[in-house]
mmCIF file of C-alpha atoms in Angstrom:
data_model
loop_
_atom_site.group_PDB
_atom_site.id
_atom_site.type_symbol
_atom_site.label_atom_id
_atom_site.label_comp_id
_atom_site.label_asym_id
_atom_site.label_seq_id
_atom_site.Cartn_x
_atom_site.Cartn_y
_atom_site.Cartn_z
ATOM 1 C CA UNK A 1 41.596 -7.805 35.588
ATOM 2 C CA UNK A 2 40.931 -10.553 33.078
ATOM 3 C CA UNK A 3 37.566 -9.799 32.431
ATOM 4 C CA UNK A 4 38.874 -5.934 31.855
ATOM 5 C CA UNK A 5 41.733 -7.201 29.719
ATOM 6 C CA UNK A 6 39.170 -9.309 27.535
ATOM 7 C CA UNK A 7 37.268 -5.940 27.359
ATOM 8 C CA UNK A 8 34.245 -8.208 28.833
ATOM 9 C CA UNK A 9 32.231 -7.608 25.213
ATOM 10 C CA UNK A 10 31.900 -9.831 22.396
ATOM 11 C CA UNK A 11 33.504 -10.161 19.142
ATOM 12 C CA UNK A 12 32.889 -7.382 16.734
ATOM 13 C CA UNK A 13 30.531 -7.656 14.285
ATOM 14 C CA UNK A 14 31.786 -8.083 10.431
ATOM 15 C CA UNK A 15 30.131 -5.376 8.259
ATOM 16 C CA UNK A 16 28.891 -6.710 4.999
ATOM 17 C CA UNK A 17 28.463 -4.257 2.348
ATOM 18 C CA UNK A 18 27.046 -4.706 -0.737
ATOM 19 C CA UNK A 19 26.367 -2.229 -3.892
ATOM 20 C CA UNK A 20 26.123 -3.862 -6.988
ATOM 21 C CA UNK A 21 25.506 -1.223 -10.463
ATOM 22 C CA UNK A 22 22.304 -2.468 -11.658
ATOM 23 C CA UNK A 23 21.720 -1.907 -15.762
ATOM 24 C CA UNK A 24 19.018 -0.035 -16.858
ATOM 25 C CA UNK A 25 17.318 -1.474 -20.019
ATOM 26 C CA UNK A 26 17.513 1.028 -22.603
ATOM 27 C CA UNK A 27 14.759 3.162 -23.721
ATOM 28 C CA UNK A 28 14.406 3.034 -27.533
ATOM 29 C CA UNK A 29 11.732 4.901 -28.634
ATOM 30 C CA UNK A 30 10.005 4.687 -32.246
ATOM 31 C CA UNK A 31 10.526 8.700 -34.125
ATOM 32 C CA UNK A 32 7.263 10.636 -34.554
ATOM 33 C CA UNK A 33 5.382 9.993 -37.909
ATOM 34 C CA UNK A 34 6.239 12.164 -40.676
ATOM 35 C CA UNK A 35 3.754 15.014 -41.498
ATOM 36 C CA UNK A 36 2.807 15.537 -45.132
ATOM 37 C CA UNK A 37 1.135 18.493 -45.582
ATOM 38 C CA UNK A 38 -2.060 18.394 -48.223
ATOM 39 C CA UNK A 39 -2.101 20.395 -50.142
ATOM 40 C CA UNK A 40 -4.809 23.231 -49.925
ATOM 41 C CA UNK A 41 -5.530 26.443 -52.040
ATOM 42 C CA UNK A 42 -6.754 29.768 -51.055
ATOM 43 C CA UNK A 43 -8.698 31.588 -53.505
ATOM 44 C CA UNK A 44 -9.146 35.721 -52.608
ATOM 45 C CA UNK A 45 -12.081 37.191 -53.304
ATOM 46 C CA UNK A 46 -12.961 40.926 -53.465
ATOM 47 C CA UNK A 47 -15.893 43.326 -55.342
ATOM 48 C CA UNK A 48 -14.189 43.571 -58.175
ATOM 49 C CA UNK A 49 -12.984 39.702 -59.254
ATOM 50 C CA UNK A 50 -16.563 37.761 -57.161
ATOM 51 C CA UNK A 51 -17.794 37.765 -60.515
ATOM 52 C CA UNK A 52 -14.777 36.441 -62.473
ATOM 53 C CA UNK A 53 -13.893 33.783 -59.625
ATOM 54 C CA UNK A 54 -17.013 32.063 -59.189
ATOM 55 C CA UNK A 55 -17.204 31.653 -63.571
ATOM 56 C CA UNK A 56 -13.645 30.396 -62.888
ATOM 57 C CA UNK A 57 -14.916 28.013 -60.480
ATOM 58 C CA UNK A 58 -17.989 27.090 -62.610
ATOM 59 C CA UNK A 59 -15.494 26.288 -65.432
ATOM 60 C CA UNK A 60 -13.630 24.258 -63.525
ATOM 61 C CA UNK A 61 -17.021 21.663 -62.974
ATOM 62 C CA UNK A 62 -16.759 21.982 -59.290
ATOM 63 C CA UNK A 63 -19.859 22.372 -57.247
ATOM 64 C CA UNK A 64 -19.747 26.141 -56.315
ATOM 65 C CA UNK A 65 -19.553 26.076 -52.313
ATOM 66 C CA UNK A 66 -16.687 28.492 -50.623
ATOM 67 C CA UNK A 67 -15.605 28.340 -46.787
ATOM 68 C CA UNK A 68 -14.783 31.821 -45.821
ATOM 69 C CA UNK A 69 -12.343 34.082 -44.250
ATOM 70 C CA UNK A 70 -12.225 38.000 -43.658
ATOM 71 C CA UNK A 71 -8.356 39.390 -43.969
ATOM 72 C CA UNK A 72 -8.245 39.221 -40.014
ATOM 73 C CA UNK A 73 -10.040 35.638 -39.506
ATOM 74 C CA UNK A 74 -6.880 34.567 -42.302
ATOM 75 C CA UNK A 75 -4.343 36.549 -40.401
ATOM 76 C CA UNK A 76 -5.835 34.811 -36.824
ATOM 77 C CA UNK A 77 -5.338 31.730 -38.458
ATOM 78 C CA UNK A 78 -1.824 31.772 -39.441
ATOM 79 C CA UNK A 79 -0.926 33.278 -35.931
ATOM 80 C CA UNK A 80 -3.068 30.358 -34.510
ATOM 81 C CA UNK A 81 -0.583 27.677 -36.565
ATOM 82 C CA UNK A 82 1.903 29.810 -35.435
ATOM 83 C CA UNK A 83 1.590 29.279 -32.048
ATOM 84 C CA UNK A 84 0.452 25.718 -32.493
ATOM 85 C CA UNK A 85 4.403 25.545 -34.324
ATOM 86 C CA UNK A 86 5.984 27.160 -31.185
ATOM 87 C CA UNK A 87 4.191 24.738 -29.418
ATOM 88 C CA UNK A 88 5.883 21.746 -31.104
ATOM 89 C CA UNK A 89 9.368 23.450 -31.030
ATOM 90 C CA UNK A 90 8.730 24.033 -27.217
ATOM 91 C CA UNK A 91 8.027 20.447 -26.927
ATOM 92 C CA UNK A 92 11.199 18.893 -28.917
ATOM 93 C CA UNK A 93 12.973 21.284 -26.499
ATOM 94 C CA UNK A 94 12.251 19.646 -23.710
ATOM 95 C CA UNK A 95 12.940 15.542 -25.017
ATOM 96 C CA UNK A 96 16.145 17.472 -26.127
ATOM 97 C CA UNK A 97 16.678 18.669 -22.578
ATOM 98 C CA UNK A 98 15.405 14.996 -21.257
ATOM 99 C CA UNK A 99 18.091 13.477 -23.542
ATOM 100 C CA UNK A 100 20.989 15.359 -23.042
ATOM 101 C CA UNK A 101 20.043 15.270 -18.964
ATOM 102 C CA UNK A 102 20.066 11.579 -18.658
ATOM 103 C CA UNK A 103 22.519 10.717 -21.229
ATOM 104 C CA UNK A 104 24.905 12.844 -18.812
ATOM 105 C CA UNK A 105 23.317 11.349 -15.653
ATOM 106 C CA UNK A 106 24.222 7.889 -17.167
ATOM 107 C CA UNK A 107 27.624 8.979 -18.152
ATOM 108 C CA UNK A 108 28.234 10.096 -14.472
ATOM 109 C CA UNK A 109 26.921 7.011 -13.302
ATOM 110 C CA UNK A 110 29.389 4.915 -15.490
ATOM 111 C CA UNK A 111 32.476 7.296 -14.463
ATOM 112 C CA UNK A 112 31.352 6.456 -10.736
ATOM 113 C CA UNK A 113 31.000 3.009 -11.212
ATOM 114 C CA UNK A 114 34.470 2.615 -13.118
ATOM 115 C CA UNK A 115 36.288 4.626 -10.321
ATOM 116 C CA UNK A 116 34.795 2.346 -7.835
ATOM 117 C CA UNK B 1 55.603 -28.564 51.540
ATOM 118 C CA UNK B 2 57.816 -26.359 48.970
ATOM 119 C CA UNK B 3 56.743 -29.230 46.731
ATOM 120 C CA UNK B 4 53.262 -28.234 47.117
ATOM 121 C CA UNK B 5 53.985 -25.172 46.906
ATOM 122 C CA UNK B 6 55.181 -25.506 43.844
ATOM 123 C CA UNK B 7 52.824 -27.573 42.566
ATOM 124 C CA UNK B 8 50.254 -25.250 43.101
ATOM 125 C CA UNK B 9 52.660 -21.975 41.596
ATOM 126 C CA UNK B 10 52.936 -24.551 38.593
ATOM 127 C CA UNK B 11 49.307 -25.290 38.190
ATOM 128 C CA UNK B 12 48.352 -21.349 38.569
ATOM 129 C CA UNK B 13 51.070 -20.155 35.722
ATOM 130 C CA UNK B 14 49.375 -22.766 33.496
ATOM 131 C CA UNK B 15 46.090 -21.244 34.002
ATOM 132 C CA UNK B 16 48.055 -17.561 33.719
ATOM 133 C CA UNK B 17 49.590 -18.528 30.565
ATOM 134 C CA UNK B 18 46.395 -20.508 29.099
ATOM 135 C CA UNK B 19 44.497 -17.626 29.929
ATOM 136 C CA UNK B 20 47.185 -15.455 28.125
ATOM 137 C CA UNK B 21 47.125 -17.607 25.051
ATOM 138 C CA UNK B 22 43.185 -17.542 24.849
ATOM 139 C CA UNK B 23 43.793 -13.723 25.145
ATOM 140 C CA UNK B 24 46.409 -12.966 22.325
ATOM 141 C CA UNK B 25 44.567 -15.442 19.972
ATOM 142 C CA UNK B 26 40.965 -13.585 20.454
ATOM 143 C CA UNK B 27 42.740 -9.811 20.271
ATOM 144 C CA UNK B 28 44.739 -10.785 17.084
ATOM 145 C CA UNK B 29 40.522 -12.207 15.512
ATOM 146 C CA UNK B 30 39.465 -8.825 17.122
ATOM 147 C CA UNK B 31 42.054 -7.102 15.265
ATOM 148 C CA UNK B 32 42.122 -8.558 12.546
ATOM 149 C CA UNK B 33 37.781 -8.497 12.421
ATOM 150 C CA UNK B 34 38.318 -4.278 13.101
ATOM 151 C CA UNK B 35 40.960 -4.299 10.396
ATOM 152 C CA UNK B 36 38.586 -5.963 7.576
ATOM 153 C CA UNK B 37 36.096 -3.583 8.753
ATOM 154 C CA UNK B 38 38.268 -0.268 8.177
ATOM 155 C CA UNK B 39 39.166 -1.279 4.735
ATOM 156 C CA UNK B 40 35.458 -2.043 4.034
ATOM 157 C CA UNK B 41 34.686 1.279 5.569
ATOM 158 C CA UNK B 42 37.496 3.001 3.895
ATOM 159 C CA UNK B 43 35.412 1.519 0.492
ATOM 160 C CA UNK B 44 32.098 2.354 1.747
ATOM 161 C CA UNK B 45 33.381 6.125 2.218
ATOM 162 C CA UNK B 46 35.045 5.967 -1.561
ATOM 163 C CA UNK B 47 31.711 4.824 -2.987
ATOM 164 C CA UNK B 48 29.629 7.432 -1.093
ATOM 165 C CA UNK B 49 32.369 9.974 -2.307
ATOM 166 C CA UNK B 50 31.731 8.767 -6.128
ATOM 167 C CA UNK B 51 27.625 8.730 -5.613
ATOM 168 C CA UNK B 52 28.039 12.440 -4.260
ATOM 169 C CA UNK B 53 30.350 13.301 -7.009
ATOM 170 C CA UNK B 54 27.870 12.103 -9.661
ATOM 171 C CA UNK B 55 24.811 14.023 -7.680
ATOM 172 C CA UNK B 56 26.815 17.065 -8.193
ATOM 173 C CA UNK B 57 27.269 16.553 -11.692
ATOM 174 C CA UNK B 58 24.149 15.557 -12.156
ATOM 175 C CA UNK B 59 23.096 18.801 -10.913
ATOM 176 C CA UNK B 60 25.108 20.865 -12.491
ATOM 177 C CA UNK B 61 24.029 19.222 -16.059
ATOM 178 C CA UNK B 62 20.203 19.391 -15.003
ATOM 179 C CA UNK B 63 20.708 23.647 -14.399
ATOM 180 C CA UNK B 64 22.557 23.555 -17.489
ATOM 181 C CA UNK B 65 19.849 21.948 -19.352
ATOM 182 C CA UNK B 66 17.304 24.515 -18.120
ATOM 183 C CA UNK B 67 19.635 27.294 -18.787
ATOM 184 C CA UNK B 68 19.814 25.814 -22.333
ATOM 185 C CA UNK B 69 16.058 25.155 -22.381
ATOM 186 C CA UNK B 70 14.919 29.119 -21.238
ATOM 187 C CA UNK B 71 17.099 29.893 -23.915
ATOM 188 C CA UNK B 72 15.329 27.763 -26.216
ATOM 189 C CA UNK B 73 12.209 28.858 -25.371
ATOM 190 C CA UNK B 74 12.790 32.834 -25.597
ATOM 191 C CA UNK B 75 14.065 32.076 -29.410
ATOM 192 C CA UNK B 76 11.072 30.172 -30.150
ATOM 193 C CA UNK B 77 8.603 32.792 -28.850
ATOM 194 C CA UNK B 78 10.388 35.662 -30.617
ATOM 195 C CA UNK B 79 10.571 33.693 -33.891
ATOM 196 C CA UNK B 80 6.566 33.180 -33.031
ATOM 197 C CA UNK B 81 6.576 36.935 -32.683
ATOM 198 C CA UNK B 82 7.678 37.591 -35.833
ATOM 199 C CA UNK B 83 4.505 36.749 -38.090
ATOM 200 C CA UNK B 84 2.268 38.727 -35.554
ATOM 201 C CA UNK B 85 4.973 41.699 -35.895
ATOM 202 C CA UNK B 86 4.660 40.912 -39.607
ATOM 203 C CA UNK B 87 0.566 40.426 -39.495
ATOM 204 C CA UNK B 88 0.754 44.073 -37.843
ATOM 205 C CA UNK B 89 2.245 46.163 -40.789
ATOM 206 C CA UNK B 90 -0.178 44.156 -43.415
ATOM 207 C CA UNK B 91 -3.835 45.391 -43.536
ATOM 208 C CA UNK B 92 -4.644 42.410 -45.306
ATOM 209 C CA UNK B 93 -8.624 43.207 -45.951
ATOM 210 C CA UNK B 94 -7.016 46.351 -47.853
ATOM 211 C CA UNK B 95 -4.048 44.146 -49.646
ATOM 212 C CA UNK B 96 -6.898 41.595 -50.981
ATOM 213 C CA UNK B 97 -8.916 45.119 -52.234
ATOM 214 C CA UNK B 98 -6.023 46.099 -53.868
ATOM 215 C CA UNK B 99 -4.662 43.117 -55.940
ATOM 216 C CA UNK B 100 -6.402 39.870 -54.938
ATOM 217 C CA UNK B 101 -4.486 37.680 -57.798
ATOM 218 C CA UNK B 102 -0.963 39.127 -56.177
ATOM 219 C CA UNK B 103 -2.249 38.258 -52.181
ATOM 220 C CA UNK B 104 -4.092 35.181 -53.218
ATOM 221 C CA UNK B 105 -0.294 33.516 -54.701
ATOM 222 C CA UNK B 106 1.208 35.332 -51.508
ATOM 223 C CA UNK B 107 -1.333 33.557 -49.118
ATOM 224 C CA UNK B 108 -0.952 29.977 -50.819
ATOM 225 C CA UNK B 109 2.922 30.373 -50.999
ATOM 226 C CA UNK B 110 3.005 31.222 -47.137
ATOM 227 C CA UNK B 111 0.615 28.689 -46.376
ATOM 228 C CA UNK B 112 2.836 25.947 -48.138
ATOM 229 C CA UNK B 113 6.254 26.762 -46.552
ATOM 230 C CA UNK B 114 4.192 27.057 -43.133
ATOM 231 C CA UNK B 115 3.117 23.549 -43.993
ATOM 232 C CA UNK B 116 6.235 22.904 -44.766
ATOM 233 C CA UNK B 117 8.130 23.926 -41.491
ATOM 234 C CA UNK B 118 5.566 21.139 -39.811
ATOM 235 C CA UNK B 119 6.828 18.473 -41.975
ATOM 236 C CA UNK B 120 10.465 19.501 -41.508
ATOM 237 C CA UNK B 121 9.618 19.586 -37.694
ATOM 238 C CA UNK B 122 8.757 15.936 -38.305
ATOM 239 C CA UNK B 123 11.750 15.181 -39.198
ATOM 240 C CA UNK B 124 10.946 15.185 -43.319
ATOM 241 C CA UNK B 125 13.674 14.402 -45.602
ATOM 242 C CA UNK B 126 15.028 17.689 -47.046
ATOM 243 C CA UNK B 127 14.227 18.565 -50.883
ATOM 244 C CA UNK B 128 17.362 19.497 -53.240
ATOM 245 C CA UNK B 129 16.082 22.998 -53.414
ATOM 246 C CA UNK B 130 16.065 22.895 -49.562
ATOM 247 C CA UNK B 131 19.645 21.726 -49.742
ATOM 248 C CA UNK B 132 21.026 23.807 -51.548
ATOM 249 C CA UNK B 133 19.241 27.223 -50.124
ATOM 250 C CA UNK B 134 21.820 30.231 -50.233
ATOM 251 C CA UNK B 135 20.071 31.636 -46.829
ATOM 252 C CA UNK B 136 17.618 31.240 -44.586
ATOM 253 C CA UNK B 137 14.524 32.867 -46.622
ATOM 254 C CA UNK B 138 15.370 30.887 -49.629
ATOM 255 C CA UNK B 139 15.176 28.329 -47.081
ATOM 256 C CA UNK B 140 12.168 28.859 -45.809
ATOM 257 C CA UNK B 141 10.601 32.576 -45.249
ATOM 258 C CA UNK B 142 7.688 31.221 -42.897
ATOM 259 C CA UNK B 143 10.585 29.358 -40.328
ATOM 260 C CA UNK B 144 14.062 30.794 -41.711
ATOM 261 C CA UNK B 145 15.528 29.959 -38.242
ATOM 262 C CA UNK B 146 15.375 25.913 -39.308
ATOM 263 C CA UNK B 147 18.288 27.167 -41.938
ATOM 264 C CA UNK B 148 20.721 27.283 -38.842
ATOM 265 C CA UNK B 149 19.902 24.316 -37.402
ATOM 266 C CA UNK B 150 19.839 22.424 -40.582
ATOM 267 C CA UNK B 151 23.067 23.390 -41.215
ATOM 268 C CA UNK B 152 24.728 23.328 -37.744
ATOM 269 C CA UNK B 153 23.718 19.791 -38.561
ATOM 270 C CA UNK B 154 25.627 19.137 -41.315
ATOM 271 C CA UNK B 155 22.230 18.748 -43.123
ATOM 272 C CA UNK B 156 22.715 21.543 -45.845
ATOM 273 C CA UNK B 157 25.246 21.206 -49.320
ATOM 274 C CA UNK B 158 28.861 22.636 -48.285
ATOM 275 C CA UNK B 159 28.307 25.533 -50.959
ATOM 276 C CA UNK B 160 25.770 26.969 -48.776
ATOM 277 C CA UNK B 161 27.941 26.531 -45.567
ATOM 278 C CA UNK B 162 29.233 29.985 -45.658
#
């Protein structure tokens, strides 16, 4: 009866429980560099001004030498920067997306924590 | 005899009543030990609420993000659209034919303020002209849609904030 009484076990066992917020260093990141464009010219040629452009060019005192580009090899170009643009804004999208995701994460974290 | 007797009764409601004292002291530790332990439970079942409150925020902030990201990405690819859609109604071969001084200033203007949206992209310091653009093509006409976020910004002169 005394050993049923005493529930013949031993004492219970004190749960320790620990959770402690840990800080996260902060990520500071340098910005991108700054793009400055050169400047470049485009000089269109056709039948009628070949003539006139390469005297212009002569006149100038700049070795004659031309890189060149047929109206659809120009228009390929500019859709080729285009895309390279989209490209970029795609990317800043997503650090944007990044940012605004953790700095609500962390936000969450710091509205547990303080509840706690 | 009866003193034996009650010797012996005497000696065996000592060992009842020590053995009753031992008993209350260890159930009071035992309760007391279970009691500590609810409240730490009680804690432990706050803190796992909290954690699985901040998951589900969390969550919802990472589908928002994507919503807000798909979003971004159809505008970007229909404002990348727009130059091929533009490209398409210009026979350019025929345009350089026809006045090559007129497309030649055409082609080096685009190519600038193309140049130009890369820079801004990069974070460039607006120019005053920039600034103070009236819309989005005196803005820029080769990435007008940088007028809106400019200004949403606060970036832009208040004249223009219209």
């Amino acid at each position: 009866m005394i050993l049923g009484l005493a529930a013949c076990s031993t004492k219970p066992q004190i749960i320790e429980i620990s959770s402690k917020p840990i800080e996260k260093p902060t990520l500071t990141l340098p910005p991108v560099d700054e793009i400055n464009m050169r400047k470049l010219e485009w000089i269109v040629i056709n039948e009628d001004n070949v003539d006139a452009v390469i005297a212009r060019l002569a006149a100038s005192g700049k070795p004659f030498a031309i890189y060149g580009l047929s109206g659809d090899g120009y228009g390929d170009l500019g859709l080729n920067f285009s895309d390279i643009r989209a490209l970029v804004q795609q990317q800043q999208a997503i650090i944007a997306a990044y940012e605004g995701y953790y700095e609500q994460a962390e936000q969450a974290m710091d509205n547990a924590v303080v509840q706690d | 005899m009866g003193m034996k007797l009650a010797g012996v009764m005497f000696l065996v409601m000592c060992i009842m009543g020590g053995i009753g004292y031992w008993y209350y002291n260890d159930t009071q530790e035992r309760m007391a030990i279970l009691q500590e332990n609810n409240a730490k439970l009680e804690i432990a079942v706050e803190t796992n609420e909290a954690a699985l409150e901040s998951l589900q925020t969390s969550y919802a902030s990472a589908q928002e993000e994507n919503t807000r990201l798909n979003e971004a990405y159809t505008s970007i690819r229909r404002q990348n659209q727009q130059l091929a859609d533009k490209l398409q109604q210009i026979d350019l071969t025929a345009a350089a034919i026809a006045n090559a001084e007129g497309i030649e200033r055409a082609v080096n203007r685009g190519t600038e303020n193309a140049g130009r949206c890369f820079e801004l992209l990069s974070g460039a310091e607006l120019t005053d002209k920039e600034r103070n653009a009236e819309n989005d093509i005196a803005f820029n006409k080769e990435c007008p849609w940088l007028y809106n976020d400019f200004r949403a910004r606060g970036l832009l002169n208040k004249a223009t904030d219209n």
